[in-house]
Amino acid sequence: MESASSLFLVMCKYKFSDGNDCDEEPLEGADFCILHIDFPDKSSPEYAMINELKIKKINDKITKSDFNFEGAKIPESDFFKDKLLLRPIFNRATFEGDASFVEVNFKGGASFEGANFKGDASFEGANFDRFAGFNRVTFYGYARFNETTFDRDTWIKGAIFTKGASFVEANFKGGASFEGATFDRFAGFNGATFDGNSKFNRATFDGNASFNGVFFHGNVRFNETTFDGDASFNGVTFNRFGGFNGATFDGNSRFNRATFHGDANFEGVTFDGDARFNKTTFDGDAGFNGATFKKDVSFTAADRTKPTRFNNAIFNNANIQRKICFDNCKIKNISFSGTDISNDLDLSKSTITGDATFKKSKITGSFIFSPNTFEKYSSQEEAFRRAKRACEEAGNKQRADEYYFKEMVAKRKQKKNAVIRSLDWIFLEKFFCYGVKPLNTFIIWMAVIGIFAGFFWMLQALPSPNPSGYIYFSIVNAMTPGYGGMYPNSGIPEIIASIEALLGTFMWASFISIFVRRFTR
């Protein structure tokens, strides 16, 4: 019985995650073996001895190809640099100083779950041929994974990077998950490649985040991710779906020269800073439904020969508080249904080849576009109608009349019957200007009077040889029910006079109604 008790006392009290106990002998007077015992204070005389014993033990394990360091308290050194590690386990391990895994070859998978790196951690140039697990790891120093290759799935869920993280030109050949990770300072992924699906859902970037030049071959999701600093996705290629649903960009966001080959979803995203999508290409749908833009947002192509391209641009129910500008964009379909735009909407230098929808939208500022903006007449009609309502709500009735005229022109052009379309063009558009241009109507009326006066003179329809008499007669005939002592000759002159009288009476009434409408508004 005493022998069993003694045996129990010489075993380390550390319990592995699989439920087994550590079979190493504890230090004299301690409960844990040299690997699992905590470091004493550096000022303690025992510190140097403990540190030396730990180094010796780690080197012995490496020599024996024993890479189970779960829960170990590891001193600062480069034990593992340039090594080949077979199925290493560093779960819940603590690295007291800087840890170097530079150009390490991890075979059979590597697990660092729950580990703590109190100094800088470097995995630059390392290769993971199977899975790499860094879930819930805390990096108190700078973490470097530059040019690291992950051949299979990589898990970095819930990891905390307190000083900065760099994954520059890293290669993720399998899936990569950074869900719930926290980056307290700068996070750099410039030039990295993600061959599989990648997830950054609910991650937090407290500092600036840079993904410039990254290539996402698979689907990528940043759903409900928070970017407290500036976020840069310049030149990024999204080969499939790119999702940012519910994300928050507190700083400025840049997607300049990015390419979305699949759908891009920014539904419910909040942009607190400036948002730039200059020279960006959207081959699939670009959805900004319910998004909030608190500052300026632009979709601009600086190079006129290479416009920013959209398949479908959807901003339904979005809240755009500052100016939104589409400069030199080529858009198939665009929709602003239910959208609240508190500033200007500028489409003047872009082309929309398909449908444009503005149902129940509200535009407080100016709605700027040109007749060439919309290739479809139905889209022109919809846009001019929305612009008209915006001007009416702003109290600018004169500008509203101009948009109403353009709206009716676009509506006329949609009529399939060429005869009706031509008659509308002559009478409704040119003669009466759809009731919004009284001066134009008056000038045309005077021109008609002059033309009929010319007819009367050519036919010698009046007894008066004086040209002024023909003008006088044409005015009286077009504007009053009587001739005042001057009558046309019988025959053709009477028929022409009757036509002018009918036309003149109608134009006179139209001019009065247009004039009154214009100036009472």
Coordinates of C-alpha atoms in Angstrom, one line a residue:
M1 CA 0.0 0.0 0.0
E2 CA 2.9 2.3 0.8
S3 CA 4.5 1.5 -2.6
A4 CA 1.4 2.5 -4.5
S5 CA 1.1 5.7 -2.6
S6 CA 4.7 6.5 -3.3
L7 CA 4.1 5.8 -7.0
F8 CA 1.2 8.1 -7.0
L9 CA 3.3 10.9 -5.5
V10 CA 6.0 10.8 -8.2
M11 CA 3.5 11.5 -11.1
C12 CA 3.0 14.9 -12.5
K13 CA -0.5 16.2 -11.8
Y14 CA -1.1 17.7 -15.2
K15 CA -4.1 16.1 -17.0
F16 CA -4.1 16.0 -20.8
S17 CA -7.2 16.9 -22.8
D18 CA -7.8 13.3 -23.6
G19 CA -8.2 12.5 -19.8
N20 CA -4.8 10.9 -19.3
D21 CA -2.3 12.0 -16.7
C22 CA 1.2 13.2 -17.5
D23 CA 3.6 10.3 -16.6
E24 CA 6.6 12.5 -16.1
E25 CA 8.3 12.8 -12.7
P26 CA 7.5 16.1 -10.9
L27 CA 10.2 18.3 -9.6
E28 CA 11.2 17.8 -6.0
G29 CA 8.7 19.5 -3.8
A30 CA 6.4 20.4 -6.7
D31 CA 3.2 18.9 -8.2
F32 CA 4.3 19.2 -11.8
C33 CA 7.1 18.0 -14.0
I34 CA 9.7 20.4 -15.5
L35 CA 7.6 20.9 -18.7
H36 CA 4.3 21.7 -16.9
I37 CA 5.6 23.7 -13.9
D38 CA 5.2 27.5 -14.1
F39 CA 8.2 29.7 -14.4
P40 CA 9.2 31.5 -11.1
D41 CA 9.7 35.2 -11.1
K42 CA 12.7 36.2 -13.2
S43 CA 14.3 37.8 -10.2
S44 CA 14.1 34.5 -8.3
P45 CA 17.4 32.5 -7.9
E46 CA 15.4 29.5 -9.1
Y47 CA 14.5 31.0 -12.5
A48 CA 17.9 30.2 -14.2
M49 CA 17.8 26.6 -13.0
I50 CA 14.2 26.0 -14.1
N51 CA 14.9 27.6 -17.5
E52 CA 17.9 25.4 -18.0
L53 CA 16.1 22.2 -17.1
K54 CA 13.2 23.1 -19.4
I55 CA 15.6 23.7 -22.3
K56 CA 17.3 20.3 -21.7
K57 CA 14.0 18.5 -21.5
I58 CA 12.6 20.0 -24.7
N59 CA 15.8 19.2 -26.6
D60 CA 15.6 15.6 -25.3
K61 CA 12.0 15.2 -26.5
I62 CA 12.9 16.7 -30.0
T63 CA 15.8 14.2 -30.2
K64 CA 13.3 11.4 -29.5
S65 CA 10.8 12.8 -32.0
D66 CA 8.3 13.3 -29.2
F67 CA 6.4 16.4 -30.1
N68 CA 3.7 16.3 -27.5
F69 CA 4.0 19.7 -25.6
E70 CA 0.4 20.0 -24.5
G71 CA 0.2 22.4 -21.5
A72 CA 4.0 22.9 -21.5
K73 CA 5.6 26.1 -20.2
I74 CA 8.2 26.7 -22.9
P75 CA 11.1 29.2 -22.5
E76 CA 12.2 31.6 -25.2
S77 CA 14.4 29.8 -27.7
D78 CA 14.4 28.6 -31.3
F79 CA 14.1 24.9 -30.5
F80 CA 11.9 24.2 -33.5
K81 CA 13.4 26.4 -36.2
D82 CA 14.1 24.6 -39.5
K83 CA 12.9 21.3 -37.9
L84 CA 10.5 18.6 -39.1
L85 CA 7.8 18.2 -36.5
L86 CA 5.6 15.1 -36.8
R87 CA 2.0 15.6 -35.5
P88 CA 3.1 18.2 -32.9
I89 CA 0.7 19.1 -30.1
F90 CA 1.0 22.5 -28.4
N91 CA -2.5 22.7 -27.0
R92 CA -2.7 25.0 -24.0
A93 CA 1.1 25.5 -24.1
T94 CA 2.6 28.8 -22.9
F95 CA 5.5 30.3 -24.7
E96 CA 7.1 32.6 -22.2
G97 CA 9.2 34.6 -24.7
D98 CA 9.6 34.8 -28.5
A99 CA 8.7 31.6 -30.3
S100 CA 10.3 30.7 -33.6
F101 CA 8.8 28.2 -36.0
V102 CA 10.5 29.7 -39.1
E103 CA 10.6 27.3 -42.0
V104 CA 9.4 24.4 -39.9
N105 CA 7.8 21.5 -41.7
F106 CA 4.7 20.3 -39.8
K107 CA 3.9 16.8 -40.8
G108 CA 0.6 15.1 -40.1
G109 CA -1.2 18.1 -38.7
A110 CA -0.3 20.6 -35.9
S111 CA -2.4 21.7 -33.0
F112 CA -1.9 24.9 -31.0
E113 CA -5.4 25.2 -29.6
G114 CA -5.6 27.4 -26.5
A115 CA -1.9 28.2 -26.5
N116 CA -0.4 31.5 -25.2
F117 CA 2.5 33.2 -26.9
K118 CA 3.7 35.9 -24.5
G119 CA 6.4 37.1 -26.9
D120 CA 6.5 37.4 -30.7
A121 CA 5.6 34.3 -32.7
S122 CA 7.1 33.6 -36.0
F123 CA 5.8 30.9 -38.5
E124 CA 7.3 32.6 -41.6
G125 CA 8.0 30.1 -44.4
A126 CA 6.6 27.2 -42.4
N127 CA 4.6 24.4 -44.1
F128 CA 1.6 22.6 -42.6
D129 CA 0.9 19.5 -44.8
R130 CA -2.3 18.6 -42.9
F131 CA -4.7 20.6 -40.7
A132 CA -3.4 23.6 -38.6
G133 CA -5.3 24.3 -35.4
F134 CA -4.9 27.7 -33.7
N135 CA -8.3 28.0 -32.1
R136 CA -8.5 30.3 -29.1
V137 CA -4.8 31.0 -29.2
T138 CA -3.6 34.3 -27.7
F139 CA -0.7 36.1 -29.3
Y140 CA 0.5 38.8 -26.9
G141 CA 3.4 39.7 -29.2
Y142 CA 3.5 40.2 -32.9
A143 CA 2.4 37.1 -34.9
R144 CA 4.1 36.5 -38.3
F145 CA 2.8 33.9 -40.8
N146 CA 4.4 35.5 -43.9
E147 CA 4.8 33.1 -46.8
T148 CA 3.5 30.3 -44.7
T149 CA 1.8 27.4 -46.6
F150 CA -1.3 25.6 -45.2
D151 CA -1.9 22.6 -47.4
R152 CA -5.2 21.6 -45.6
D153 CA -7.8 23.3 -43.4
T154 CA -6.6 26.0 -41.1
W155 CA -8.6 26.9 -37.9
I156 CA -7.9 30.1 -36.1
K157 CA -11.3 30.6 -34.5
G158 CA -11.5 32.9 -31.5
A159 CA -7.8 33.6 -31.6
I160 CA -6.6 36.9 -30.1
F161 CA -3.8 39.0 -31.8
T162 CA -2.9 41.7 -29.3
K163 CA 0.0 43.5 -31.1
G164 CA -0.4 42.7 -34.8
A165 CA -0.7 39.9 -37.2
S166 CA 0.9 39.4 -40.6
F167 CA -0.1 36.8 -43.1
V168 CA 1.5 38.5 -46.1
E169 CA 1.7 36.1 -49.1
A170 CA 0.5 33.2 -47.0
N171 CA -1.1 30.3 -49.0
F172 CA -4.2 28.7 -47.6
K173 CA -4.8 25.6 -49.9
G174 CA -7.7 24.3 -47.8
G175 CA -10.4 26.0 -45.9
A176 CA -9.5 28.8 -43.5
S177 CA -11.5 30.0 -40.6
F178 CA -10.8 33.2 -38.6
E179 CA -14.3 33.2 -37.1
G180 CA -14.6 35.2 -33.9
A181 CA -10.9 36.2 -34.0
T182 CA -9.8 39.5 -32.5
F183 CA -7.0 41.7 -34.1
D184 CA -6.3 44.4 -31.6
R185 CA -3.9 46.2 -33.9
F186 CA -2.8 46.0 -37.5
A187 CA -3.7 42.8 -39.5
G188 CA -2.0 42.3 -42.8
F189 CA -3.0 39.7 -45.4
N190 CA -1.5 41.4 -48.5
G191 CA -0.9 39.0 -51.4
A192 CA -2.3 36.0 -49.6
T193 CA -4.1 33.2 -51.5
F194 CA -7.1 31.4 -50.2
D195 CA -7.8 28.3 -52.4
G196 CA -10.7 27.0 -50.3
N197 CA -13.6 28.7 -48.6
S198 CA -12.6 31.2 -46.0
K199 CA -14.6 32.6 -43.0
F200 CA -14.0 35.8 -41.0
N201 CA -17.5 35.9 -39.5
R202 CA -17.8 37.9 -36.3
A203 CA -14.1 38.7 -36.3
T204 CA -13.0 42.1 -34.9
F205 CA -10.3 44.2 -36.4
D206 CA -9.6 47.0 -33.9
G207 CA -6.7 48.3 -35.9
N208 CA -6.3 48.7 -39.7
A209 CA -6.9 45.6 -41.8
S210 CA -5.2 45.2 -45.1
F211 CA -6.2 42.5 -47.7
N212 CA -4.6 44.2 -50.7
G213 CA -4.0 41.9 -53.6
V214 CA -5.5 38.9 -51.9
F215 CA -7.0 36.1 -54.1
F216 CA -10.0 34.3 -52.8
H217 CA -10.6 31.3 -55.0
G218 CA -13.4 29.9 -52.9
N219 CA -16.3 31.6 -51.1
V220 CA -15.4 34.2 -48.5
R221 CA -17.5 35.5 -45.7
F222 CA -17.0 38.5 -43.4
N223 CA -20.5 38.4 -42.0
E224 CA -21.0 40.5 -38.9
T225 CA -17.3 41.4 -38.9
T226 CA -16.3 44.7 -37.3
F227 CA -13.6 46.9 -38.8
D228 CA -12.8 49.6 -36.3
G229 CA -9.9 51.0 -38.3
D230 CA -9.5 51.4 -42.0
A231 CA -10.1 48.4 -44.1
S232 CA -8.4 48.0 -47.5
F233 CA -9.4 45.4 -50.1
N234 CA -7.6 47.1 -53.0
G235 CA -7.0 44.8 -56.0
V236 CA -8.6 41.8 -54.3
T237 CA -10.1 39.0 -56.5
F238 CA -13.2 37.3 -55.2
N239 CA -13.5 34.3 -57.5
R240 CA -16.8 33.2 -56.1
F241 CA -19.2 34.6 -53.5
G242 CA -18.0 37.5 -51.4
G243 CA -20.2 38.1 -48.3
F244 CA -20.1 41.0 -45.8
N245 CA -23.6 40.7 -44.4
G246 CA -24.1 42.8 -41.3
A247 CA -20.4 43.9 -41.2
T248 CA -19.4 47.3 -39.7
F249 CA -16.8 49.5 -41.2
D250 CA -16.0 52.2 -38.6
G251 CA -13.1 53.6 -40.6
N252 CA -12.6 54.2 -44.3
S253 CA -13.1 51.2 -46.5
R254 CA -11.4 50.7 -49.9
F255 CA -12.3 48.1 -52.5
N256 CA -10.6 49.9 -55.4
R257 CA -9.7 47.7 -58.4
A258 CA -11.3 44.7 -56.7
T259 CA -13.0 42.1 -58.8
F260 CA -16.1 40.1 -57.8
H261 CA -16.5 37.2 -60.2
G262 CA -19.5 35.9 -58.2
D263 CA -22.1 37.7 -56.2
A264 CA -21.1 40.4 -53.7
N265 CA -23.3 40.7 -50.7
F266 CA -23.1 43.8 -48.5
E267 CA -26.6 43.4 -47.0
G268 CA -27.1 45.4 -43.8
V269 CA -23.5 46.7 -43.8
T270 CA -22.7 49.9 -42.0
F271 CA -20.1 52.2 -43.5
D272 CA -19.3 54.9 -41.0
G273 CA -16.3 56.2 -43.0
D274 CA -15.8 56.9 -46.7
A275 CA -16.5 53.9 -49.0
R276 CA -14.6 53.6 -52.2
F277 CA -15.3 51.0 -55.0
N278 CA -13.3 52.8 -57.7
K279 CA -12.5 50.7 -60.8
T280 CA -14.2 47.7 -59.2
T281 CA -15.8 45.0 -61.3
F282 CA -19.0 43.2 -60.3
D283 CA -19.6 40.2 -62.6
G284 CA -22.4 38.9 -60.4
D285 CA -25.0 40.8 -58.4
A286 CA -23.8 43.5 -56.1
G287 CA -26.3 43.6 -53.2
F288 CA -26.3 46.6 -50.8
N289 CA -29.8 46.0 -49.5
G290 CA -30.4 47.7 -46.2
A291 CA -26.8 49.1 -46.1
T292 CA -26.1 52.4 -44.3
F293 CA -23.6 54.8 -45.8
K294 CA -22.8 57.6 -43.4
K295 CA -20.2 59.3 -45.5
D296 CA -19.5 59.6 -49.2
V297 CA -19.5 56.5 -51.4
S298 CA -18.1 56.3 -54.9
F299 CA -18.0 53.8 -57.7
T300 CA -15.6 55.7 -60.0
A301 CA -13.4 54.5 -62.9
A302 CA -10.5 56.9 -63.4
D303 CA -9.6 55.3 -66.7
R304 CA -12.4 56.2 -69.2
T305 CA -11.6 53.2 -71.4
K306 CA -12.2 50.8 -68.5
P307 CA -15.4 51.6 -66.7
T308 CA -16.5 50.1 -63.4
R309 CA -18.8 47.2 -64.3
F310 CA -21.9 46.0 -62.6
N311 CA -24.2 43.1 -63.5
N312 CA -27.0 44.0 -61.1
A313 CA -26.5 46.8 -58.5
I314 CA -29.1 46.6 -55.8
F315 CA -29.5 49.3 -53.1
N316 CA -33.0 48.5 -51.9
N317 CA -34.0 50.0 -48.5
A318 CA -30.5 51.4 -48.1
N319 CA -29.8 54.5 -46.1
I320 CA -27.4 56.8 -47.9
Q321 CA -26.6 59.9 -45.8
R322 CA -24.0 61.5 -48.0
K323 CA -23.4 61.8 -51.8
I324 CA -23.2 58.6 -53.8
C325 CA -21.5 58.8 -57.1
F326 CA -21.3 56.5 -60.1
D327 CA -18.7 58.0 -62.4
N328 CA -18.0 56.1 -65.6
C329 CA -19.8 53.0 -64.6
K330 CA -21.5 50.5 -66.9
I331 CA -24.4 48.9 -65.1
K332 CA -26.9 46.3 -66.4
N333 CA -29.7 46.8 -63.9
I334 CA -29.9 49.1 -60.9
S335 CA -32.4 49.3 -58.1
F336 CA -33.0 51.9 -55.3
S337 CA -36.5 50.7 -54.2
G338 CA -37.3 52.1 -50.8
T339 CA -33.9 53.8 -50.5
D340 CA -33.4 57.0 -48.5
I341 CA -30.7 59.2 -50.1
S342 CA -30.1 62.3 -47.9
N343 CA -27.7 63.9 -50.4
D344 CA -27.0 63.7 -54.1
L345 CA -27.3 60.7 -56.4
D346 CA -25.0 61.2 -59.4
L347 CA -25.4 58.9 -62.4
S348 CA -24.5 61.5 -64.9
K349 CA -21.4 59.9 -66.4
S350 CA -22.6 56.3 -66.3
T351 CA -24.6 54.0 -68.5
I352 CA -27.4 51.7 -67.4
T353 CA -28.2 49.3 -70.2
G354 CA -31.2 47.5 -68.4
D355 CA -33.8 48.4 -65.9
A356 CA -33.6 51.2 -63.3
T357 CA -36.0 51.0 -60.3
F358 CA -36.7 53.9 -57.9
K359 CA -40.0 52.8 -56.3
K360 CA -40.7 54.4 -53.0
S361 CA -37.2 55.9 -52.9
K362 CA -36.6 59.3 -51.3
I363 CA -33.9 61.6 -52.6
T364 CA -33.4 64.7 -50.6
G365 CA -30.5 66.1 -52.6
S366 CA -30.0 66.4 -56.4
F367 CA -30.7 63.4 -58.7
I368 CA -28.0 64.0 -61.4
F369 CA -28.0 62.1 -64.7
S370 CA -28.0 62.7 -68.4
P371 CA -30.3 61.5 -71.2
N372 CA -27.6 59.1 -72.2
T373 CA -27.4 57.5 -68.8
F374 CA -30.3 55.1 -69.5
E375 CA -30.4 53.1 -72.7
K376 CA -33.9 51.8 -72.0
Y377 CA -36.7 54.3 -72.4
S378 CA -38.6 52.6 -69.5
S379 CA -35.7 53.3 -67.3
Q380 CA -35.5 56.9 -68.5
E381 CA -39.2 57.3 -67.6
E382 CA -38.7 55.8 -64.2
A383 CA -35.6 58.0 -63.4
F384 CA -37.2 61.2 -64.7
R385 CA -40.3 60.5 -62.6
R386 CA -38.3 60.0 -59.5
A387 CA -36.3 63.2 -60.2
K388 CA -39.6 65.1 -60.7
R389 CA -40.9 63.9 -57.4
A390 CA -37.7 64.8 -55.6
C391 CA -37.9 68.3 -57.0
E392 CA -41.6 68.6 -56.0
E393 CA -40.8 67.5 -52.5
A394 CA -38.0 70.1 -52.4
G395 CA -40.4 72.8 -53.7
N396 CA -38.5 73.3 -56.9
K397 CA -41.5 73.3 -59.3
Q398 CA -39.7 74.7 -62.3
R399 CA -37.1 71.9 -62.2
A400 CA -39.9 69.4 -61.6
D401 CA -41.6 70.5 -64.8
E402 CA -38.4 70.0 -66.7
Y403 CA -38.2 66.4 -65.5
Y404 CA -41.9 65.9 -66.2
F405 CA -41.3 66.9 -69.8
K406 CA -38.4 64.4 -70.1
E407 CA -40.5 61.7 -68.5
M408 CA -43.2 62.2 -71.0
V409 CA -40.7 62.1 -73.9
A410 CA -39.4 58.8 -72.7
K411 CA -42.9 57.5 -72.3
R412 CA -43.8 58.6 -75.9
K413 CA -40.7 56.7 -77.3
Q414 CA -42.0 53.5 -75.8
K415 CA -45.2 53.5 -77.9
K416 CA -45.1 50.8 -80.5
N417 CA -47.4 52.4 -83.0
A418 CA -45.3 54.7 -85.2
V419 CA -48.2 56.8 -86.3
I420 CA -49.3 57.5 -82.8
R421 CA -45.7 58.1 -81.7
S422 CA -45.3 60.7 -84.5
L423 CA -48.6 62.5 -83.8
D424 CA -47.6 62.7 -80.1
W425 CA -44.2 64.1 -81.1
I426 CA -45.8 66.8 -83.3
F427 CA -48.7 67.9 -81.2
L428 CA -48.0 66.9 -77.5
E429 CA -44.3 67.3 -77.5
K430 CA -43.5 70.1 -80.0
F431 CA -46.7 72.1 -80.0
F432 CA -47.9 71.9 -76.4
C433 CA -44.6 70.8 -74.7
Y434 CA -46.7 68.5 -72.4
G435 CA -48.1 71.6 -70.7
V436 CA -44.9 72.7 -69.0
K437 CA -43.4 75.3 -71.4
P438 CA -45.8 78.2 -72.1
L439 CA -43.2 80.3 -73.8
N440 CA -42.4 77.5 -76.3
T441 CA -46.1 77.1 -76.9
F442 CA -46.6 80.8 -77.5
I443 CA -43.6 81.0 -79.9
I444 CA -45.0 78.0 -81.9
W445 CA -48.4 79.6 -81.9
M446 CA -46.9 82.8 -83.4
A447 CA -45.0 80.7 -85.9
V448 CA -48.3 79.0 -87.0
I449 CA -49.9 82.4 -87.4
G450 CA -47.0 83.5 -89.6
I451 CA -47.2 80.3 -91.7
F452 CA -50.9 80.7 -92.3
A453 CA -50.3 84.4 -93.2
G454 CA -47.9 83.1 -95.8
F455 CA -50.5 80.7 -97.2
F456 CA -53.0 83.5 -97.5
W457 CA -50.5 85.8 -99.3
M458 CA -49.5 83.0 -101.7
L459 CA -53.2 82.3 -102.5
Q460 CA -54.1 86.0 -102.6
A461 CA -56.9 85.0 -100.2
L462 CA -57.7 88.6 -99.2
P463 CA -58.7 91.7 -101.1
S464 CA -55.8 93.6 -99.3
P465 CA -52.6 93.8 -101.4
N466 CA -50.6 94.9 -98.3
P467 CA -48.6 92.1 -96.6
S468 CA -49.3 93.5 -93.2
G469 CA -53.0 92.9 -93.9
Y470 CA -52.4 89.1 -94.3
I471 CA -50.6 89.1 -90.9
Y472 CA -53.4 91.0 -89.3
F473 CA -56.0 88.7 -90.7
S474 CA -54.1 85.6 -89.6
I475 CA -53.8 86.9 -86.0
V476 CA -57.5 87.9 -85.9
N477 CA -58.5 84.6 -87.4
A478 CA -56.5 82.5 -84.9
M479 CA -57.3 84.5 -81.8
T480 CA -60.9 85.9 -82.1
P481 CA -64.2 84.6 -83.3
G482 CA -64.7 87.5 -85.8
Y483 CA -62.9 89.0 -88.7
G484 CA -63.4 92.7 -88.1
G485 CA -64.4 93.7 -91.6
M486 CA -61.9 91.4 -93.5
Y487 CA -63.0 88.1 -95.0
P488 CA -61.2 85.5 -97.0
N489 CA -62.1 84.7 -100.6
S490 CA -64.4 81.8 -101.1
G491 CA -63.0 78.3 -101.9
I492 CA -59.7 77.1 -100.7
P493 CA -58.9 80.3 -98.7
E494 CA -62.0 79.7 -96.6
I495 CA -61.0 76.1 -95.9
I496 CA -57.5 77.2 -94.8
A497 CA -59.0 80.0 -92.7
S498 CA -61.3 77.5 -91.0
I499 CA -58.4 75.1 -90.2
E500 CA -56.4 78.0 -88.7
A501 CA -59.4 79.2 -86.7
L502 CA -59.9 75.7 -85.2
L503 CA -56.2 75.2 -84.5
G504 CA -55.8 78.8 -83.2
T505 CA -58.7 78.5 -80.8
F506 CA -57.3 75.2 -79.4
M507 CA -53.8 76.6 -79.0
W508 CA -55.1 79.8 -77.4
A509 CA -57.0 77.8 -74.8
S510 CA -53.9 75.6 -74.3
F511 CA -51.6 78.5 -73.9
I512 CA -53.9 80.1 -71.2
S513 CA -54.1 76.9 -69.2
I514 CA -50.3 76.2 -69.5
F515 CA -49.6 79.8 -68.5
V516 CA -51.9 79.7 -65.5
R517 CA -50.5 76.3 -64.4
R518 CA -46.9 77.4 -64.6
F519 CA -47.2 80.6 -62.7
T520 CA -49.6 79.3 -60.0
R521 CA -47.1 76.6 -59.2

